[in-house]
Amino acid sequence: MTVKSVHAREVLDSRGYPTVEAEVVLSNGTVGWALVPSGASIGTHEALELRDGDAERWEGKGVLEAVHNINDHIASALRGMDADVRKVDERLRELDGTTNKSRLGANALLAVSLATARAVAYAKGIPLYRFLAEVGSVHTSPLLPTPMVNIISGGLHAGGNLDMQDFLVIPFGASSFRQALEWVGKVYHTVKRILQERGLTTLLADEGGFSPPLTGHEEALRLLCEAMERAKLRPGDDMGIAVDVASTHFYRDGRYTLRTEGRIMDADEMVALIADWCNRYPVLSVEDGCAEDDWQGWQNLTQRLGGKVQLLGDDLFATNPQRIRQGVAMGVANAVLIKLNQIGTLTETLDGMALCRRWGYATVVSARSGDTEDPFIADLAVGMAAGQIKIGSVARSERTAKYNRLLRLEERLGNEAKYAGRTPFAR
Ligand code: PGA
Ligand code: ZN
């Protein structure tokens, strides 16, 4: 089986900006497709998303150059090649030739990489999640991930209400993925009711979470606990809380600035704030509690809390095997956020996940704040038995495309379906 043709076009993402869609056709006629997502709180160690920069089109965010790179360079280089995803990814990296995929664009590379994987899975007649497990050399059974679901949004995903980015819930006590979503739905709609009662806005942010102006960040934690209790779910026993601090985006020159609270902290104070929250609320997971290059802060954070809370690195690791290795060597964090477009090819992502497994770091497969109807990451999480997934809230179709794919997979797996449930450090 070989690659017959590759074609790309510019389409739209959930924020109303262009993104890349690719189609790969194999010699036997099977077609694979993929759309790439796009972040707002982008770390400096991520692979480069190529944007045209032409202010006349889509405020400079057009992706015609990335599309052209696929149609005019990648397509001819791949034509006739063995349809082997490892070889295709290797060829894509070679063609680009840079460490951060800045020549052809990580958005161009990833679209082709994922579309090829889908085409090959179809050609083999196996579900995508099974194929991904094969390529990633995962020999355990498929696993429905525990979702970490955004309820309150702030930071770069909302309109200036809070500095921190996500306040999420983790329905670890549910007995199935379907029940987990149902529990989250109760909390989501209860939060909406509470906000209405208080006369606060229920408008949705980029990931479908609410973005009310609160008196401070801690109020978001109180709000989640109140909603759980009203929904008859026990905070800390049925459901936990996760926070994506996304602190890289309010860190400068050694200072963490919570503008909405008029508060400026050094790394020690930041760590103390997080530790205090973990003591007083059922916080099970803290993402990017320190900034992407504040290794010292991360070490303090990990020494202080690494034994009792999931410390998740997003901007810190950028799904980059090299940075994950460095983190492990320095004893920093204990979990890794996995975003395909941070590294730019499928197989590098799978290899990063394998490293995490070997070193005992938990993995959380993640969508981006600008996403699409492509549910690829649902299969990635299930096949690779990642354990956790972070898609955004339970509203908006680019989010529900993934949740609904997970519901279908759970149903199809029947007796084989197993829900991950308890996350690290859950009671
Ligand atoms: P992003 O946000 O897609 O805007 O980077 C997601 C996250 O920070 O986890
Ligand atoms: Zn994050």
GROMACS .gro file of N, CA and C in nm, residues 278-401:
model
  372
  278CYS      N    1  -0.488   2.344   4.781
  278CYS     CA    2  -0.493   2.197   4.784
  278CYS      C    3  -0.530   2.147   4.923
  279ASN      N    4  -0.497   2.225   5.027
  279ASN     CA    5  -0.533   2.187   5.163
  279ASN      C    6  -0.680   2.207   5.191
  280ARG      N    7  -0.737   2.313   5.135
  280ARG     CA    8  -0.873   2.351   5.173
  280ARG      C    9  -0.982   2.310   5.074
  281TYR      N   10  -0.940   2.268   4.954
  281TYR     CA   11  -1.039   2.226   4.853
  281TYR      C   12  -0.994   2.091   4.795
  282PRO      N   13  -1.088   2.016   4.736
  282PRO     CA   14  -1.048   1.886   4.680
  282PRO      C   15  -0.979   1.901   4.544
  283VAL      N   16  -0.869   1.976   4.543
  283VAL     CA   17  -0.794   1.997   4.419
  283VAL      C   18  -0.702   1.878   4.398
  284LEU      N   19  -0.722   1.807   4.286
  284LEU     CA   20  -0.646   1.685   4.258
  284LEU      C   21  -0.537   1.707   4.154
  285SER      N   22  -0.549   1.815   4.078
  285SER     CA   23  -0.457   1.835   3.966
  285SER      C   24  -0.433   1.985   3.946
  286VAL      N   25  -0.307   2.023   3.933
  286VAL     CA   26  -0.272   2.163   3.907
  286VAL      C   27  -0.180   2.167   3.785
  287GLU      N   28  -0.226   2.238   3.681
  287GLU     CA   29  -0.151   2.245   3.556
  287GLU      C   30  -0.076   2.378   3.547
  288ASP      N   31   0.047   2.373   3.501
  288ASP     CA   32   0.129   2.493   3.483
  288ASP      C   33   0.118   2.588   3.603
  289GLY      N   34   0.138   2.532   3.721
  289GLY     CA   35   0.140   2.613   3.843
  289GLY      C   36   0.256   2.710   3.842
  290CYS      N   37   0.361   2.675   3.771
  290CYS     CA   38   0.473   2.768   3.749
  290CYS      C   39   0.494   2.783   3.598
  291ALA      N   40   0.568   2.886   3.561
  291ALA     CA   41   0.584   2.922   3.419
  291ALA      C   42   0.676   2.823   3.346
  292GLU      N   43   0.669   2.828   3.211
  292GLU     CA   44   0.735   2.728   3.127
  292GLU      C   45   0.886   2.716   3.149
  293ASP      N   46   0.952   2.825   3.188
  293ASP     CA   47   1.097   2.817   3.209
  293ASP      C   48   1.137   2.844   3.353
  294ASP      N   49   1.042   2.846   3.442
  294ASP     CA   50   1.072   2.866   3.585
  294ASP      C   51   1.099   2.730   3.649
  295TRP      N   52   1.212   2.669   3.609
  295TRP     CA   53   1.244   2.533   3.656
  295TRP      C   54   1.260   2.530   3.809
  296GLN      N   55   1.316   2.638   3.862
  296GLN     CA   56   1.333   2.647   4.008
  296GLN      C   57   1.198   2.646   4.078
  297GLY      N   58   1.106   2.726   4.028
  297GLY     CA   59   0.970   2.730   4.084
  297GLY      C   60   0.906   2.592   4.075
  298TRP      N   61   0.921   2.527   3.959
  298TRP     CA   62   0.865   2.394   3.938
  298TRP      C   63   0.924   2.292   4.036
  299GLN      N   64   1.055   2.307   4.063
  299GLN     CA   65   1.117   2.214   4.159
  299GLN      C   66   1.058   2.233   4.298
  300ASN      N   67   1.042   2.359   4.339
  300ASN     CA   68   0.982   2.386   4.470
  300ASN      C   69   0.840   2.331   4.476
  301LEU      N   70   0.765   2.359   4.370
  301LEU     CA   71   0.626   2.313   4.363
  301LEU      C   72   0.620   2.161   4.376
  302THR      N   73   0.709   2.092   4.305
  302THR     CA   74   0.706   1.946   4.304
  302THR      C   75   0.751   1.890   4.439
  303GLN      N   76   0.855   1.953   4.498
  303GLN     CA   77   0.900   1.906   4.630
  303GLN      C   78   0.788   1.920   4.733
  304ARG      N   79   0.717   2.031   4.723
  304ARG     CA   80   0.614   2.059   4.822
  304ARG      C   81   0.488   1.976   4.802
  305LEU      N   82   0.446   1.957   4.675
  305LEU     CA   83   0.314   1.897   4.650
  305LEU      C   84   0.315   1.769   4.565
  306GLY      N   85   0.432   1.736   4.511
  306GLY     CA   86   0.440   1.624   4.415
  306GLY      C   87   0.393   1.490   4.471
  307GLY      N   88   0.391   1.477   4.604
  307GLY     CA   89   0.349   1.350   4.664
  307GLY      C   90   0.200   1.342   4.691
  308LYS      N   91   0.128   1.455   4.670
  308LYS     CA   92  -0.015   1.447   4.699
  308LYS      C   93  -0.108   1.508   4.596
  309VAL      N   94  -0.051   1.571   4.495
  309VAL     CA   95  -0.135   1.634   4.392
  309VAL      C   96  -0.075   1.604   4.254
  310GLN      N   97  -0.160   1.588   4.154
  310GLN     CA   98  -0.110   1.573   4.018
  310GLN      C   99  -0.058   1.709   3.972
  311LEU      N  100   0.069   1.715   3.937
  311LEU     CA  101   0.128   1.840   3.887
  311LEU      C  102   0.155   1.822   3.739
  312LEU      N  103   0.075   1.892   3.661
  312LEU     CA  104   0.066   1.867   3.518
  312LEU      C  105   0.141   1.975   3.440
  313GLY      N  106   0.232   1.931   3.354
  313GLY     CA  107   0.309   2.026   3.274
  313GLY      C  108   0.253   2.039   3.134
  314ASP      N  109   0.214   2.162   3.098
  314ASP     CA  110   0.163   2.189   2.962
  314ASP      C  111   0.267   2.271   2.886
  315ASP      N  112   0.270   2.403   2.909
  315ASP     CA  113   0.373   2.486   2.845
  315ASP      C  114   0.513   2.435   2.883
  316LEU      N  115   0.526   2.383   3.004
  316LEU     CA  116   0.655   2.333   3.053
  316LEU      C  117   0.714   2.227   2.960
  317PHE      N  118   0.633   2.128   2.921
  317PHE     CA  119   0.684   2.016   2.841
  317PHE      C  120   0.657   2.033   2.691
  318ALA      N  121   0.549   2.101   2.656
  318ALA     CA  122   0.511   2.120   2.516
  318ALA      C  123   0.510   1.988   2.437
  319THR      N  124   0.472   1.878   2.507
  319THR     CA  125   0.465   1.744   2.444
  319THR      C  126   0.596   1.709   2.374
  320ASN      N  127   0.705   1.763   2.422
  320ASN     CA  128   0.834   1.744   2.356
  320ASN      C  129   0.918   1.642   2.436
  321PRO      N  130   0.947   1.525   2.373
  321PRO     CA  131   1.020   1.421   2.445
  321PRO      C  132   1.147   1.473   2.514
  322GLN      N  133   1.215   1.568   2.450
  322GLN     CA  134   1.337   1.623   2.510
  322GLN      C  135   1.309   1.697   2.640
  323ARG      N  136   1.203   1.776   2.639
  323ARG     CA  137   1.169   1.852   2.760
  323ARG      C  138   1.110   1.760   2.867
  324ILE      N  139   1.039   1.655   2.824
  324ILE     CA  140   0.987   1.559   2.922
  324ILE      C  141   1.105   1.491   2.991
  325ARG      N  142   1.207   1.453   2.912
  325ARG     CA  143   1.327   1.391   2.967
  325ARG      C  144   1.393   1.483   3.070
  326GLN      N  145   1.405   1.610   3.034
  326GLN     CA  146   1.468   1.708   3.124
  326GLN      C  147   1.388   1.720   3.254
  327GLY      N  148   1.255   1.723   3.241
  327GLY     CA  149   1.169   1.733   3.359
  327GLY      C  150   1.187   1.614   3.451
  328VAL      N  151   1.193   1.496   3.392
  328VAL     CA  152   1.210   1.375   3.473
  328VAL      C  153   1.346   1.381   3.544
  329ALA      N  154   1.449   1.420   3.470
  329ALA     CA  155   1.584   1.427   3.528
  329ALA      C  156   1.589   1.526   3.644
  330MET      N  157   1.513   1.634   3.635
  330MET     CA  158   1.516   1.736   3.739
  330MET      C  159   1.411   1.712   3.848
  331GLY      N  160   1.336   1.603   3.835
  331GLY     CA  161   1.234   1.573   3.935
  331GLY      C  162   1.124   1.678   3.938
  332VAL      N  163   1.082   1.718   3.821
  332VAL     CA  164   0.983   1.824   3.810
  332VAL      C  165   0.850   1.770   3.756
  333ALA      N  166   0.739   1.806   3.818
  333ALA     CA  167   0.604   1.764   3.779
  333ALA      C  168   0.587   1.612   3.795
  334ASN      N  169   0.467   1.562   3.774
  334ASN     CA  170   0.446   1.417   3.776
  334ASN      C  171   0.343   1.375   3.670
  335ALA      N  172   0.308   1.468   3.581
  335ALA     CA  173   0.212   1.438   3.475
  335ALA      C  174   0.238   1.531   3.356
  336VAL      N  175   0.200   1.483   3.238
  336VAL     CA  176   0.228   1.559   3.115
  336VAL      C  177   0.100   1.578   3.034
  337LEU      N  178   0.074   1.702   2.994
  337LEU     CA  179  -0.039   1.730   2.905
  337LEU      C  180   0.007   1.697   2.763
  338ILE      N  181  -0.077   1.624   2.689
  338ILE     CA  182  -0.040   1.578   2.556
  338ILE      C  183  -0.123   1.651   2.451
  339LYS      N  184  -0.056   1.738   2.373
  339LYS     CA  185  -0.125   1.810   2.265
  339LYS      C  186  -0.048   1.782   2.136
  340LEU      N  187  -0.115   1.718   2.041
  340LEU     CA  188  -0.051   1.680   1.916
  340LEU      C  189   0.016   1.797   1.845
  341ASN      N  190  -0.049   1.911   1.845
  341ASN     CA  191   0.008   2.021   1.764
  341ASN      C  192   0.120   2.096   1.835
  342GLN      N  193   0.147   2.060   1.962
  342GLN     CA  194   0.263   2.122   2.029
  342GLN      C  195   0.393   2.066   1.972
  343ILE      N  196   0.387   1.939   1.925
  343ILE     CA  197   0.508   1.876   1.873
  343ILE      C  198   0.500   1.859   1.721
  344GLY      N  199   0.377   1.836   1.668
  344GLY     CA  200   0.361   1.847   1.523
  344GLY      C  201   0.355   1.719   1.441
  345THR      N  202   0.384   1.602   1.502
  345THR     CA  203   0.357   1.477   1.429
  345THR      C  204   0.297   1.376   1.526
  346LEU      N  205   0.225   1.280   1.468
  346LEU     CA  206   0.162   1.176   1.550
  346LEU      C  207   0.267   1.092   1.623
  347THR      N  208   0.367   1.044   1.550
  347THR     CA  209   0.457   0.945   1.612
  347THR      C  210   0.545   1.008   1.721
  348GLU      N  211   0.582   1.134   1.707
  348GLU     CA  212   0.654   1.200   1.816
  348GLU      C  213   0.566   1.209   1.940
  349THR      N  214   0.435   1.232   1.918
  349THR     CA  215   0.341   1.237   2.030
  349THR      C  216   0.332   1.100   2.099
  350LEU      N  217   0.319   0.996   2.017
  350LEU     CA  218   0.310   0.861   2.073
  350LEU      C  219   0.437   0.827   2.150
  351ASP      N  220   0.551   0.867   2.096
  351ASP     CA  221   0.678   0.838   2.164
  351ASP      C  222   0.689   0.915   2.295
  352GLY      N  223   0.639   1.039   2.297
  352GLY     CA  224   0.637   1.117   2.422
  352GLY      C  225   0.550   1.047   2.526
  353MET      N  226   0.436   0.992   2.481
  353MET     CA  227   0.347   0.922   2.574
  353MET      C  228   0.413   0.794   2.627
  354ALA      N  229   0.490   0.730   2.541
  354ALA     CA  230   0.560   0.608   2.585
  354ALA      C  231   0.664   0.641   2.692
  355LEU      N  232   0.733   0.753   2.675
  355LEU     CA  233   0.831   0.797   2.776
  355LEU      C  234   0.762   0.818   2.910
  356CYS      N  235   0.647   0.884   2.907
  356CYS     CA  236   0.572   0.911   3.031
  356CYS      C  237   0.538   0.779   3.100
  357ARG      N  238   0.493   0.685   3.022
  357ARG     CA  239   0.455   0.554   3.077
  357ARG      C  240   0.576   0.490   3.144
  358ARG      N  241   0.689   0.495   3.076
  358ARG     CA  242   0.811   0.431   3.129
  358ARG      C  243   0.852   0.496   3.260
  359TRP      N  244   0.838   0.628   3.269
  359TRP     CA  245   0.887   0.698   3.388
  359TRP      C  246   0.780   0.723   3.493
  360GLY      N  247   0.663   0.668   3.471
  360GLY     CA  248   0.558   0.681   3.572
  360GLY      C  249   0.495   0.818   3.580
  361TYR      N  250   0.502   0.895   3.471
  361TYR     CA  251   0.432   1.023   3.467
  361TYR      C  252   0.294   0.999   3.407
  362ALA      N  253   0.191   1.054   3.470
  362ALA     CA  254   0.055   1.040   3.417
  362ALA      C  255   0.043   1.120   3.287
  363THR      N  256  -0.053   1.083   3.201
  363THR     CA  257  -0.075   1.159   3.077
  363THR      C  258  -0.220   1.206   3.067
  364VAL      N  259  -0.235   1.328   3.020
  364VAL     CA  260  -0.367   1.387   2.998
  364VAL      C  261  -0.371   1.436   2.853
  365VAL      N  262  -0.444   1.366   2.768
  365VAL     CA  263  -0.456   1.407   2.628
  365VAL      C  264  -0.544   1.531   2.623
  366SER      N  265  -0.504   1.631   2.544
  366SER     CA  266  -0.576   1.759   2.548
  366SER      C  267  -0.612   1.817   2.412
  367ALA      N  268  -0.731   1.878   2.408
  367ALA     CA  269  -0.772   1.958   2.292
  367ALA      C  270  -0.703   2.094   2.302
  368ARG      N  271  -0.732   2.185   2.207
  368ARG     CA  272  -0.683   2.322   2.216
  368ARG      C  273  -0.804   2.414   2.232
  369SER      N  274  -0.777   2.538   2.270
  369SER     CA  275  -0.889   2.631   2.289
  369SER      C  276  -0.956   2.668   2.157
  370GLY      N  277  -0.878   2.663   2.049
  370GLY     CA  278  -0.937   2.675   1.916
  370GLY      C  279  -0.933   2.533   1.860
  371ASP      N  280  -1.051   2.474   1.840
  371ASP     CA  281  -1.047   2.333   1.797
  371ASP      C  282  -1.146   2.311   1.683
  372THR      N  283  -1.166   2.188   1.646
  372THR     CA  284  -1.249   2.159   1.529
  372THR      C  285  -1.337   2.037   1.555
  373GLU      N  286  -1.413   1.999   1.454
  373GLU     CA  287  -1.501   1.883   1.465
  373GLU      C  288  -1.425   1.751   1.457
  374ASP      N  289  -1.294   1.755   1.440
  374ASP     CA  290  -1.215   1.633   1.432
  374ASP      C  291  -1.199   1.569   1.571
  375PRO      N  292  -1.248   1.447   1.589
  375PRO     CA  293  -1.240   1.384   1.722
  375PRO      C  294  -1.116   1.297   1.744
  376PHE      N  295  -1.012   1.317   1.666
  376PHE     CA  296  -0.893   1.230   1.669
  376PHE      C  297  -0.845   1.200   1.812
  377ILE      N  298  -0.844   1.303   1.898
  377ILE     CA  299  -0.784   1.283   2.031
  377ILE      C  300  -0.864   1.185   2.118
  378ALA      N  301  -0.991   1.164   2.085
  378ALA     CA  302  -1.069   1.065   2.161
  378ALA      C  303  -1.007   0.926   2.139
  379ASP      N  304  -0.978   0.895   2.013
  379ASP     CA  305  -0.915   0.766   1.982
  379ASP      C  306  -0.774   0.757   2.039
  380LEU      N  307  -0.704   0.869   2.036
  380LEU     CA  308  -0.567   0.871   2.090
  380LEU      C  309  -0.570   0.833   2.239
  381ALA      N  310  -0.662   0.894   2.313
  381ALA     CA  311  -0.669   0.868   2.458
  381ALA      C  312  -0.709   0.724   2.486
  382VAL      N  313  -0.807   0.673   2.411
  382VAL     CA  314  -0.856   0.536   2.436
  382VAL      C  315  -0.750   0.433   2.397
  383GLY      N  316  -0.697   0.445   2.277
  383GLY     CA  317  -0.600   0.346   2.228
  383GLY      C  318  -0.474   0.343   2.310
  384MET      N  319  -0.424   0.461   2.344
  384MET     CA  320  -0.298   0.470   2.420
  384MET      C  321  -0.322   0.452   2.570
  385ALA      N  322  -0.446   0.429   2.610
  385ALA     CA  323  -0.481   0.413   2.752
  385ALA      C  324  -0.420   0.525   2.836
  386ALA      N  325  -0.439   0.649   2.787
  386ALA     CA  326  -0.377   0.765   2.850
  386ALA      C  327  -0.426   0.785   2.994
  387GLY      N  328  -0.550   0.748   3.019
  387GLY     CA  329  -0.603   0.762   3.156
  387GLY      C  330  -0.688   0.886   3.176
  388GLN      N  331  -0.648   0.998   3.114
  388GLN     CA  332  -0.723   1.122   3.133
  388GLN      C  333  -0.732   1.199   3.001
  389ILE      N  334  -0.839   1.280   2.991
  389ILE     CA  335  -0.854   1.365   2.871
  389ILE      C  336  -0.912   1.499   2.912
  390LYS      N  337  -0.867   1.604   2.844
  390LYS     CA  338  -0.912   1.740   2.873
  390LYS      C  339  -0.957   1.802   2.741
  391ILE      N  340  -1.089   1.822   2.728
  391ILE     CA  341  -1.145   1.862   2.598
  391ILE      C  342  -1.205   2.001   2.603
  392GLY      N  343  -1.224   2.055   2.725
  392GLY     CA  344  -1.300   2.179   2.739
  392GLY      C  345  -1.429   2.144   2.809
  393SER      N  346  -1.534   2.225   2.788
  393SER     CA  347  -1.658   2.199   2.858
  393SER      C  348  -1.748   2.102   2.781
  394VAL      N  349  -1.866   2.076   2.838
  394VAL     CA  350  -1.958   1.982   2.774
  394VAL      C  351  -2.055   2.052   2.680
  395ALA      N  352  -2.017   2.170   2.632
  395ALA     CA  353  -2.098   2.242   2.536
  395ALA      C  354  -2.009   2.285   2.419
  396ARG      N  355  -2.068   2.315   2.307
  396ARG     CA  356  -2.003   2.356   2.182
  396ARG      C  357  -1.956   2.232   2.106
  397SER      N  358  -1.989   2.232   1.977
  397SER     CA  359  -1.974   2.109   1.898
  397SER      C  360  -1.832   2.060   1.878
  398GLU      N  361  -1.734   2.154   1.879
  398GLU     CA  362  -1.596   2.105   1.863
  398GLU      C  363  -1.555   2.026   1.986
  399ARG      N  364  -1.618   2.051   2.100
  399ARG     CA  365  -1.592   1.974   2.224
  399ARG      C  366  -1.673   1.845   2.220
  400THR      N  367  -1.805   1.858   2.191
  400THR     CA  368  -1.892   1.740   2.198
  400THR      C  369  -1.856   1.639   2.088
  401ALA      N  370  -1.791   1.683   1.980
  401ALA     CA  371  -1.746   1.587   1.879
  401ALA      C  372  -1.658   1.481   1.945
   0.00000   0.00000   0.00000
